[in-house]
Short mmCIF file of C-alpha atoms in Angstrom, two decimals:
data_model
loop_
_atom_site.label_atom_id
_atom_site.label_comp_id
_atom_site.label_asym_id
_atom_site.label_seq_id
_atom_site.Cartn_x
_atom_site.Cartn_y
_atom_site.Cartn_z
CA MET V 37 231.70 157.19 -33.86
CA LYS V 38 229.32 159.30 -35.91
CA ASP V 39 227.11 157.50 -38.42
CA THR V 40 228.63 159.36 -41.41
CA GLN V 41 232.20 158.48 -40.39
CA ARG V 42 231.28 154.84 -39.89
CA SER V 43 229.60 154.71 -43.29
CA GLU V 44 232.63 156.31 -44.94
CA ASN V 45 234.96 153.78 -43.34
CA VAL V 46 232.80 150.88 -44.53
CA CYS V 47 232.65 152.40 -48.03
CA THR V 48 236.44 152.67 -48.06
CA LYS V 49 236.73 148.98 -47.17
CA GLN V 50 234.33 148.06 -49.97
CA GLN V 51 236.38 150.12 -52.42
CA ARG V 52 239.50 148.29 -51.29
CA ILE V 53 237.81 144.90 -51.81
CA ALA V 54 236.65 145.97 -55.29
CA GLU V 55 240.18 147.09 -56.13
CA ILE V 56 241.60 143.72 -55.08
CA ALA V 57 238.97 141.95 -57.20
CA ARG V 58 239.95 144.06 -60.24
CA GLN V 59 243.65 143.44 -59.73
CA ARG V 60 243.22 139.67 -59.26
CA PRO V 61 240.35 138.65 -61.56
CA THR V 62 241.49 135.01 -61.79
CA GLU V 63 242.38 134.49 -58.11
CA ARG V 64 240.23 133.27 -55.23
CA LEU V 65 240.06 135.82 -52.42
CA THR V 66 241.06 133.99 -49.24
CA ALA V 67 241.36 136.81 -46.69
CA LEU V 68 237.99 138.51 -46.59
CA ASN V 69 236.90 137.88 -43.02
CA HIS V 70 239.36 140.37 -41.54
CA TYR V 71 237.20 143.09 -43.17
CA LEU V 72 234.31 141.78 -41.06
CA ASP V 73 234.40 143.79 -37.82
CA VAL V 74 232.13 145.46 -35.28
CA GLU V 75 232.11 148.66 -37.31
CA GLY V 76 230.84 146.77 -40.35
CA LEU V 77 228.22 144.95 -38.28
CA THR V 78 227.03 148.29 -36.88
CA GLU V 79 226.65 149.69 -40.38
CA ALA V 80 224.87 146.49 -41.42
CA TYR V 81 222.41 146.92 -38.55
CA HIS V 82 221.57 150.46 -39.67
CA ARG V 83 220.91 149.20 -43.20
CA VAL V 84 218.37 146.60 -42.07
CA ARG V 85 214.77 147.75 -42.41
CA ARG V 86 213.27 148.65 -39.04
CA ASP V 87 209.79 147.54 -40.07
CA SER V 88 210.86 144.07 -41.21
CA ALA V 89 208.93 141.20 -39.65
CA PRO V 90 210.54 139.29 -36.76
CA GLY V 91 211.82 135.76 -37.20
CA VAL V 92 211.36 132.61 -35.15
CA ASP V 93 212.57 134.30 -31.95
CA GLY V 94 209.98 137.11 -32.19
CA GLN V 95 212.62 139.82 -31.71
CA ARG V 96 212.23 142.99 -33.77
CA VAL V 97 215.12 144.91 -35.28
CA SER V 98 214.57 147.88 -32.96
CA ASP V 99 214.67 145.60 -29.91
CA TYR V 100 217.93 144.05 -31.06
CA GLY V 101 219.41 147.50 -31.47
CA GLN V 102 218.99 148.35 -27.78
CA TYR V 103 222.00 146.19 -26.87
CA LEU V 104 224.33 146.60 -29.86
CA GLY V 105 227.34 147.32 -27.65
CA GLU V 106 227.09 143.82 -26.20
CA SER V 107 225.44 141.92 -29.02
CA LEU V 108 227.67 142.78 -31.98
CA PRO V 109 231.08 141.83 -30.46
CA ALA V 110 229.58 138.51 -29.35
CA LEU V 111 228.05 137.97 -32.80
CA LEU V 112 231.39 138.72 -34.48
CA HIS V 113 233.19 136.22 -32.24
CA ARG V 114 230.68 133.46 -32.97
CA ALA V 115 230.77 134.17 -36.71
CA LYS V 116 234.56 134.02 -36.96
CA HIS V 117 235.09 131.05 -34.66
CA GLY V 118 232.45 128.84 -36.24
CA SER V 119 230.06 128.71 -33.27
CA TYR V 120 227.35 130.82 -34.92
CA VAL V 121 224.20 128.76 -35.49
CA ALA V 122 221.96 130.00 -38.29
CA PRO V 123 218.38 129.83 -37.00
CA PRO V 124 215.60 128.47 -39.24
CA VAL V 125 213.73 130.97 -41.37
CA LYS V 126 210.11 131.60 -40.47
CA ARG V 127 208.00 131.12 -43.59
CA VAL V 128 204.46 131.98 -44.61
CA HIS V 129 202.76 131.42 -47.96
CA LEU V 130 200.84 134.07 -49.88
CA PRO V 131 198.64 133.24 -52.90
CA LYS V 132 200.00 134.21 -56.32
CA GLU V 133 197.62 136.27 -58.39
CA GLY V 134 195.93 134.31 -61.19
CA THR V 135 197.40 130.90 -60.28
CA ASN V 136 196.84 128.05 -57.86
CA GLU V 137 200.38 128.46 -56.56
CA THR V 138 201.63 130.34 -53.52
CA ARG V 139 204.62 132.61 -52.98
CA PRO V 140 206.74 131.72 -49.92
CA ILE V 141 207.90 134.66 -47.80
CA GLY V 142 210.80 134.06 -45.43
CA MET V 143 211.56 135.99 -42.24
CA PRO V 144 215.02 135.48 -40.67
CA THR V 145 215.77 136.63 -37.13
CA SER V 146 217.01 140.18 -36.59
CA GLU V 147 220.51 139.03 -35.67
CA ASP V 148 220.65 136.85 -38.77
CA LYS V 149 219.64 139.83 -40.93
CA VAL V 150 222.47 141.90 -39.50
CA LEU V 151 225.11 139.24 -40.12
CA GLN V 152 223.79 138.46 -43.61
CA ARG V 153 223.87 142.15 -44.48
CA ALA V 154 227.46 142.44 -43.26
CA VAL V 155 228.57 139.47 -45.39
CA ALA V 156 226.65 140.81 -48.39
CA MET V 157 228.56 144.09 -47.99
CA LEU V 158 231.80 142.12 -48.31
CA LEU V 159 230.73 140.14 -51.37
CA GLU V 160 228.92 142.83 -53.38
CA PRO V 161 232.08 144.75 -54.42
CA ILE V 162 233.63 141.51 -55.70
CA TYR V 163 230.70 140.40 -57.82
CA GLU V 164 229.93 143.89 -59.09
CA GLU V 165 233.18 143.53 -60.99
CA ALA V 166 231.83 140.41 -62.72
CA PHE V 167 228.12 141.07 -63.24
CA TYR V 168 226.98 142.27 -66.67
CA ASP V 169 225.30 145.58 -67.44
CA PHE V 170 222.01 143.93 -68.47
CA SER V 171 221.52 142.59 -64.93
CA TYR V 172 219.59 145.08 -62.77
CA GLY V 173 218.00 143.23 -59.86
CA PHE V 174 219.14 143.91 -56.30
CA ARG V 175 222.36 145.64 -57.29
CA PRO V 176 223.72 148.90 -55.85
CA GLY V 177 222.53 151.95 -57.76
CA ARG V 178 220.19 149.96 -60.02
CA SER V 179 216.41 149.86 -60.11
CA PRO V 180 213.52 148.19 -61.94
CA HIS V 181 212.83 151.45 -63.77
CA GLN V 182 216.34 151.38 -65.20
CA ALA V 183 215.64 147.85 -66.43
CA LEU V 184 212.36 149.03 -68.00
CA GLU V 185 214.15 151.95 -69.64
CA ALA V 186 216.89 149.65 -70.96
CA PHE V 187 214.32 147.43 -72.65
CA TRP V 188 212.38 150.39 -74.07
CA GLN V 189 215.49 152.04 -75.50
CA GLN V 190 216.91 148.88 -77.08
CA ALA V 191 213.61 147.56 -78.41
CA THR V 192 212.90 150.94 -79.99
CA GLY V 193 216.38 151.63 -81.32
CA HIS V 194 217.30 148.13 -82.55
CA GLY V 195 214.12 147.37 -84.47
CA VAL V 196 213.18 144.37 -82.34
CA ARG V 197 210.67 142.01 -83.96
CA TRP V 198 210.47 139.21 -81.39
CA VAL V 199 210.56 139.05 -77.61
CA LEU V 200 211.32 135.91 -75.61
CA GLU V 201 209.59 136.12 -72.23
CA LEU V 202 211.05 133.74 -69.62
CA ASP V 203 209.30 132.50 -66.49
CA ILE V 204 211.35 130.42 -64.03
CA ARG V 205 209.18 128.17 -61.90
CA LYS V 206 209.80 128.64 -58.17
CA TYR V 207 213.28 129.93 -58.81
CA PHE V 208 214.34 130.71 -55.24
CA ASP V 209 213.17 127.25 -54.11
CA SER V 210 214.94 125.44 -56.96
CA VAL V 211 218.53 126.68 -56.76
CA ASN V 212 220.93 123.75 -56.49
CA ARG V 213 222.98 124.52 -53.38
CA SER V 214 225.96 122.36 -54.32
CA ASN V 215 226.24 124.08 -57.70
CA LEU V 216 225.85 127.45 -56.02
CA MET V 217 228.64 126.82 -53.52
CA VAL V 218 230.91 125.64 -56.34
CA LEU V 219 230.22 128.90 -58.20
CA VAL V 220 230.89 130.98 -55.09
CA GLY V 221 234.06 129.00 -54.43
CA GLN V 222 235.46 130.01 -57.81
CA TRP V 223 235.84 133.56 -56.47
CA ILE V 224 235.74 133.19 -52.68
CA GLY V 225 238.23 131.09 -50.72
CA ASP V 226 237.69 132.54 -47.25
CA GLY V 227 236.66 129.74 -44.89
CA VAL V 228 234.69 131.98 -42.53
CA VAL V 229 232.55 133.42 -45.34
CA LEU V 230 232.00 130.04 -47.03
CA ARG V 231 231.02 128.45 -43.73
CA LEU V 232 228.44 131.17 -43.02
CA LEU V 233 226.94 130.87 -46.51
CA SER V 234 226.63 127.11 -46.13
CA LYS V 235 224.95 127.50 -42.74
CA TRP V 236 222.37 129.89 -44.15
CA LEU V 237 221.61 127.61 -47.08
CA HIS V 238 221.02 124.67 -44.74
CA ALA V 239 219.38 126.51 -41.82
CA GLY V 240 215.94 125.05 -42.42
CA VAL V 241 212.46 126.55 -42.64
CA MET V 242 209.84 126.85 -39.92
CA GLU V 243 206.23 126.59 -41.08
CA GLU V 244 203.29 126.34 -38.70
CA GLY V 245 205.63 125.62 -35.81
CA ARG V 246 207.50 122.78 -37.52
CA VAL V 247 211.04 122.92 -38.94
CA ASN V 248 211.87 121.18 -42.20
CA TYR V 249 215.05 121.15 -44.25
CA PRO V 250 214.52 121.50 -48.02
CA GLU V 251 217.29 120.07 -50.18
CA THR V 252 217.29 122.96 -52.66
CA GLY V 253 216.74 126.71 -52.65
CA THR V 254 218.14 129.89 -51.15
CA PRO V 255 216.83 131.47 -47.90
CA GLN V 256 213.93 133.58 -49.19
CA GLY V 257 213.54 136.78 -47.24
CA GLY V 258 217.18 136.63 -46.23
CA VAL V 259 219.35 139.64 -46.96
CA ILE V 260 221.97 137.41 -48.59
CA SER V 261 219.48 135.62 -50.85
CA PRO V 262 219.24 138.20 -53.68
CA LEU V 263 223.03 138.27 -54.05
CA LEU V 264 223.28 134.48 -54.08
CA SER V 265 220.48 134.34 -56.64
CA ASN V 266 222.28 136.81 -58.87
CA ILE V 267 225.47 134.77 -58.60
CA TYR V 268 223.58 131.66 -59.73
CA LEU V 269 221.78 133.31 -62.66
CA HIS V 270 225.00 135.04 -63.68
CA GLU V 271 226.31 131.57 -64.52
CA VAL V 272 223.05 129.99 -65.69
CA PHE V 273 222.06 132.78 -68.07
CA ASP V 274 224.13 135.98 -68.09
CA ARG V 275 227.54 134.57 -68.94
CA TRP V 276 226.02 132.08 -71.40
CA PHE V 277 224.14 134.88 -73.15
CA ALA V 278 227.13 137.25 -73.28
CA GLU V 279 229.75 134.70 -74.35
CA VAL V 280 227.76 132.19 -76.43
CA VAL V 281 224.38 133.48 -77.62
CA ARG V 282 225.51 136.90 -78.81
CA GLU V 283 228.26 135.41 -80.93
CA ARG V 284 225.94 133.00 -82.76
CA MET V 285 223.09 135.30 -83.69
CA LYS V 286 222.50 136.48 -87.23
CA GLY V 287 220.85 139.74 -86.16
CA ARG V 288 220.81 141.93 -83.10
CA VAL V 289 219.87 140.49 -79.71
CA PHE V 290 219.72 141.88 -76.19
CA ALA V 291 218.62 140.78 -72.73
CA VAL V 292 217.32 142.57 -69.67
CA ARG V 293 217.22 140.75 -66.34
CA PHE V 294 215.91 141.90 -62.98
CA ALA V 295 216.52 139.05 -60.52
CA ASP V 296 214.49 136.15 -61.99
CA ASP V 297 212.40 138.39 -64.29
CA LEU V 298 213.95 138.10 -67.72
CA VAL V 299 213.19 139.14 -71.33
CA MET V 300 215.19 138.92 -74.54
CA GLY V 301 214.73 140.90 -77.74
CA PHE V 302 215.57 139.77 -81.30
CA THR V 303 215.55 141.41 -84.69
CA HIS V 304 215.41 138.03 -86.51
CA ARG V 305 212.77 135.38 -86.00
CA LYS V 306 215.18 132.51 -86.72
CA ASP V 307 217.48 133.74 -83.94
CA ALA V 308 214.58 133.88 -81.49
CA GLU V 309 213.40 130.38 -82.41
CA ARG V 310 216.93 129.01 -82.15
CA VAL V 311 217.37 130.31 -78.61
CA TYR V 312 213.87 129.17 -77.64
CA ARG V 313 214.70 125.60 -78.67
CA VAL V 314 217.76 125.35 -76.41
CA ILE V 315 216.99 127.60 -73.45
CA PHE V 316 214.85 125.04 -71.61
CA GLN V 317 217.76 122.60 -71.61
CA ARG V 318 220.15 125.34 -70.49
CA PHE V 319 218.14 126.03 -67.34
CA GLU V 320 217.44 122.35 -66.65
CA LYS V 321 221.20 121.75 -66.64
CA TYR V 322 221.31 123.79 -63.42
CA GLY V 323 218.19 122.30 -61.84
CA LEU V 324 215.83 125.10 -62.93
CA LYS V 325 212.61 124.72 -64.90
CA LEU V 326 211.00 127.25 -67.19
CA HIS V 327 207.21 127.40 -67.17
CA PRO V 328 206.19 125.79 -70.50
CA GLU V 329 203.21 128.09 -71.04
CA MET V 330 204.49 131.35 -69.61
CA THR V 331 207.86 131.07 -71.35
CA ARG V 332 206.92 132.13 -74.86
CA LEU V 333 207.98 133.85 -78.05
CA VAL V 334 205.99 137.01 -78.65
CA PRO V 335 205.82 138.81 -82.02
CA PHE V 336 206.64 142.38 -81.11
CA GLY V 337 207.66 144.22 -84.26
CA ARG V 338 206.48 147.70 -85.12
CA PRO V 339 203.03 147.39 -86.76
CA GLU V 340 202.87 147.62 -90.54
CA LYS V 341 206.59 146.91 -90.87
CA GLY V 342 208.14 143.66 -92.07
CA GLY V 343 211.10 141.84 -90.55
CA LEU V 344 214.77 142.11 -91.54
CA ASP V 345 214.89 138.50 -92.74
CA GLY V 346 212.03 138.86 -95.23
CA GLU V 347 209.14 137.97 -92.93
CA PRO V 348 205.88 139.84 -93.62
CA PRO V 349 204.32 142.37 -91.23
CA HIS V 350 202.47 140.82 -88.31
CA GLU V 351 200.18 141.92 -85.53
CA PRO V 352 202.38 142.56 -82.47
CA GLY V 353 201.55 140.80 -79.23
CA THR V 354 201.90 141.91 -75.63
CA PHE V 355 203.90 140.69 -72.65
CA ASP V 356 204.36 141.57 -68.98
CA PHE V 357 207.65 142.62 -67.44
CA LEU V 358 208.24 144.08 -63.96
CA GLY V 359 204.55 144.79 -63.38
CA PHE V 360 203.84 146.45 -66.73
CA THR V 361 202.17 145.20 -69.89
CA HIS V 362 204.22 146.23 -72.93
CA TYR V 363 202.41 146.86 -76.21
CA TRP V 364 202.57 148.95 -79.37
CA GLY V 365 200.32 152.00 -79.56
CA ARG V 366 200.03 155.41 -81.15
CA SER V 367 201.67 158.45 -79.59
CA ARG V 368 199.89 161.79 -79.34
CA ARG V 369 201.47 162.74 -82.64
CA GLY V 370 200.32 159.54 -84.28
CA TYR V 371 203.63 157.65 -84.32
CA TRP V 372 203.92 154.00 -83.36
CA VAL V 373 205.67 153.67 -79.98
CA ILE V 374 206.14 151.00 -77.33
CA ARG V 375 203.76 151.79 -74.51
CA ARG V 376 203.46 150.43 -70.97
CA LYS V 377 200.47 150.11 -68.68
CA THR V 378 199.99 148.53 -65.27
CA ALA V 379 199.65 144.77 -65.71
CA ALA V 380 196.13 143.50 -65.05
CA LYS V 381 197.29 141.18 -62.25
CA ARG V 382 199.08 144.01 -60.46
CA LEU V 383 196.08 146.31 -60.90
CA ARG V 384 193.69 143.77 -59.40
CA ARG V 385 196.06 143.10 -56.52
CA THR V 386 196.37 146.81 -55.73
CA LEU V 387 192.62 147.42 -55.80
CA ARG V 388 191.94 144.34 -53.69
CA ALA V 389 194.50 145.44 -51.09
CA ILE V 390 193.02 148.94 -50.87
CA GLY V 391 189.50 147.53 -50.54
CA ASP V 392 190.59 145.15 -47.77
CA TRP V 393 192.28 148.02 -45.91
CA CYS V 394 189.19 150.24 -46.15
CA ARG V 395 186.99 147.41 -44.88
CA THR V 396 189.15 146.57 -41.86
CA ASN V 397 189.91 150.21 -40.93
CA ARG V 398 186.55 151.85 -41.51
CA HIS V 399 186.15 152.42 -37.76
CA ARG V 400 189.02 154.93 -37.76
CA GLY V 401 188.53 158.66 -38.14
CA MET V 402 188.03 159.95 -41.66
CA PHE V 403 191.13 162.17 -41.58
CA ASP V 404 193.30 159.25 -40.41
CA GLN V 405 191.94 157.02 -43.14
CA PHE V 406 192.41 159.72 -45.74
CA LYS V 407 196.08 160.26 -44.81
CA VAL V 408 196.84 156.54 -45.12
CA LEU V 409 195.05 156.25 -48.46
CA VAL V 410 196.97 159.25 -49.79
CA ARG V 411 200.24 157.55 -48.81
CA LYS V 412 199.12 154.38 -50.57
CA LEU V 413 198.32 156.29 -53.75
CA ASP V 414 201.61 158.19 -53.60
CA GLY V 415 203.46 154.89 -53.25
CA HIS V 416 201.56 153.45 -56.21
CA TYR V 417 202.37 156.49 -58.35
CA ALA V 418 206.03 156.30 -57.31
CA TYR V 419 206.38 152.92 -59.05
CA TYR V 420 203.71 152.88 -61.75
CA GLY V 421 203.89 156.58 -62.65
CA ILE V 422 205.62 156.19 -66.01
CA THR V 423 205.00 157.94 -69.30
CA GLY V 424 201.80 156.73 -70.95
CA ASN V 425 200.36 154.96 -67.90
CA GLY V 426 198.03 157.79 -66.88
CA PRO V 427 194.75 155.91 -67.55
CA SER V 428 195.76 153.02 -65.25
CA LEU V 429 196.83 155.43 -62.51
CA GLU V 430 193.58 157.34 -62.76
CA GLN V 431 191.68 154.06 -62.59
CA VAL V 432 193.34 153.31 -59.24
CA ARG V 433 192.54 156.80 -57.95
CA THR V 434 188.88 156.59 -58.98
CA ALA V 435 188.49 153.07 -57.61
CA THR V 436 190.03 154.16 -54.29
CA GLN V 437 187.46 156.95 -53.99
CA LYS V 438 184.60 154.55 -54.69
CA VAL V 439 185.68 151.80 -52.33
CA TRP V 440 186.39 154.26 -49.52
CA ARG V 441 182.99 155.85 -49.97
CA LYS V 442 181.43 152.38 -49.97
CA TRP V 443 182.94 151.36 -46.62
CA LEU V 444 182.33 154.75 -45.01
CA ALA V 445 178.64 154.28 -45.76
CA ARG V 446 178.69 150.95 -43.89
CA ARG V 447 180.35 152.14 -40.70
CA SER V 448 177.49 152.76 -38.25
CA ARG V 449 173.99 154.09 -37.93
CA GLU V 450 175.35 157.54 -37.23
CA SER V 451 177.47 157.53 -40.38
CA LYS V 452 174.48 156.40 -42.43
CA ALA V 453 172.99 159.79 -41.81
CA HIS V 454 175.56 161.06 -44.33
CA THR V 455 173.98 160.88 -47.75
CA TRP V 456 175.79 159.91 -50.93
CA GLU V 457 175.50 163.52 -52.00
CA TRP V 458 177.28 164.67 -48.81
CA MET V 459 180.07 162.13 -49.23
CA ASN V 460 180.56 163.02 -52.89
CA ARG V 461 180.86 166.67 -51.96
CA MET V 462 183.43 165.87 -49.24
CA LEU V 463 185.49 163.85 -51.71
CA LYS V 464 185.50 166.78 -54.12
CA GLU V 465 186.09 169.58 -51.64
CA MET V 466 187.91 168.28 -48.55
CA PHE V 467 189.23 164.76 -49.12
CA VAL V 468 190.79 165.25 -52.54
CA PHE V 469 193.04 162.35 -53.48
CA PRO V 470 196.29 163.18 -55.34
CA TYR V 471 195.91 163.08 -59.08
CA ALA V 472 197.89 160.68 -61.23
CA ARG V 473 201.32 161.96 -62.11
CA VAL V 474 204.33 160.84 -64.13
CA VAL V 475 207.29 160.15 -61.86
CA HIS V 476 209.47 158.32 -64.39
CA SER V 477 209.45 160.12 -67.73
CA ILE V 478 210.99 158.63 -70.87
CA PHE V 479 211.64 162.17 -72.06
CA GLY V 480 213.68 162.93 -68.95
CA ALA V 481 215.61 159.71 -69.45
CA LYS V 482 216.53 160.71 -73.00
CA ALA V 483 217.86 164.12 -71.95
#
């Protein structure tokens, strides 16, 4: 079957599942697994990233794909008859910028990724009917830039004076599995699907050759993990905010959530303080902890303008959200506007990564190095290229030129014959890095 026909058939099945969810909003869906078939597993395989790291078995996605005709029917049989064994997730720890903590990165096996993707394709249409519009993370057709735009539009249009910035400590490691399965069970009653979810939650983690079994958390790195995390936060925060908080506020309030990155905006200080006093208890009720220092109320009203509840003008603060520092600044025409620039932590991380790459790859040919660095800059612009962030983008471009020139000068005796003047001329005439550009324009979004 051609890829396009297979994709269309899978899309039709997802539409049918969504239709059933709309027609039966109060019923548990008990017959989902018959939508799980070889065709769906094949589509799931093609949606798994080919460059994803292998799991505990060392098998890459491309290697698994060489025997799909044999592997997928066998996988489907094991999944439906309960004999599928979820392998432990290979885990490594990467340091978190600016803290003493580390960020765990999980790597399931290729077969596990395929099956998780197939199950996620069954569940997504159901929960898309329930999720709120202010949730953007890991949802079909939604992106972090849409979340950034949603905040910018609402903060500008609603006259926001206070922002509540939330930081959940080790969220993916702290999810209470029993609570999560209860929440899933409110919508899903299919035994095959529930059994697979439980197996993934309890599969264990392999670190430095040893397997351990944490009592809490979702399988980080797993394809199913973002969906499960959204299901949990939908109950912990989204539904509570939509059905309780909104109704009790004196002024306007809004929220924007991308996975576990979350901000709230308020027009009234008393509303913001009221939510701040209770939100720690709300998250602790579900086994989650908010960072006491990084969860904070930030004055964020337009400069030189007082609040709606009689408070005097105050100096606005700044906060980080989705890799950008948000602050008030003057536009080219002199008006006060909310501006965004690359967060300092993200900027340092980018420059450090580029420097490390130049150091370890300085033996390669100059043209090869140049092509890779251009791709890195293009990728950086693709995310951080938003209106008003030109200075930060140009800083990355200039720093890339300098660090590349630095490591080229340290390559070998032969390369040392090239003077700084020669290298500067080559950077200006032959190896010209792409200039900073706006990829995500607020003016285009308004149109």
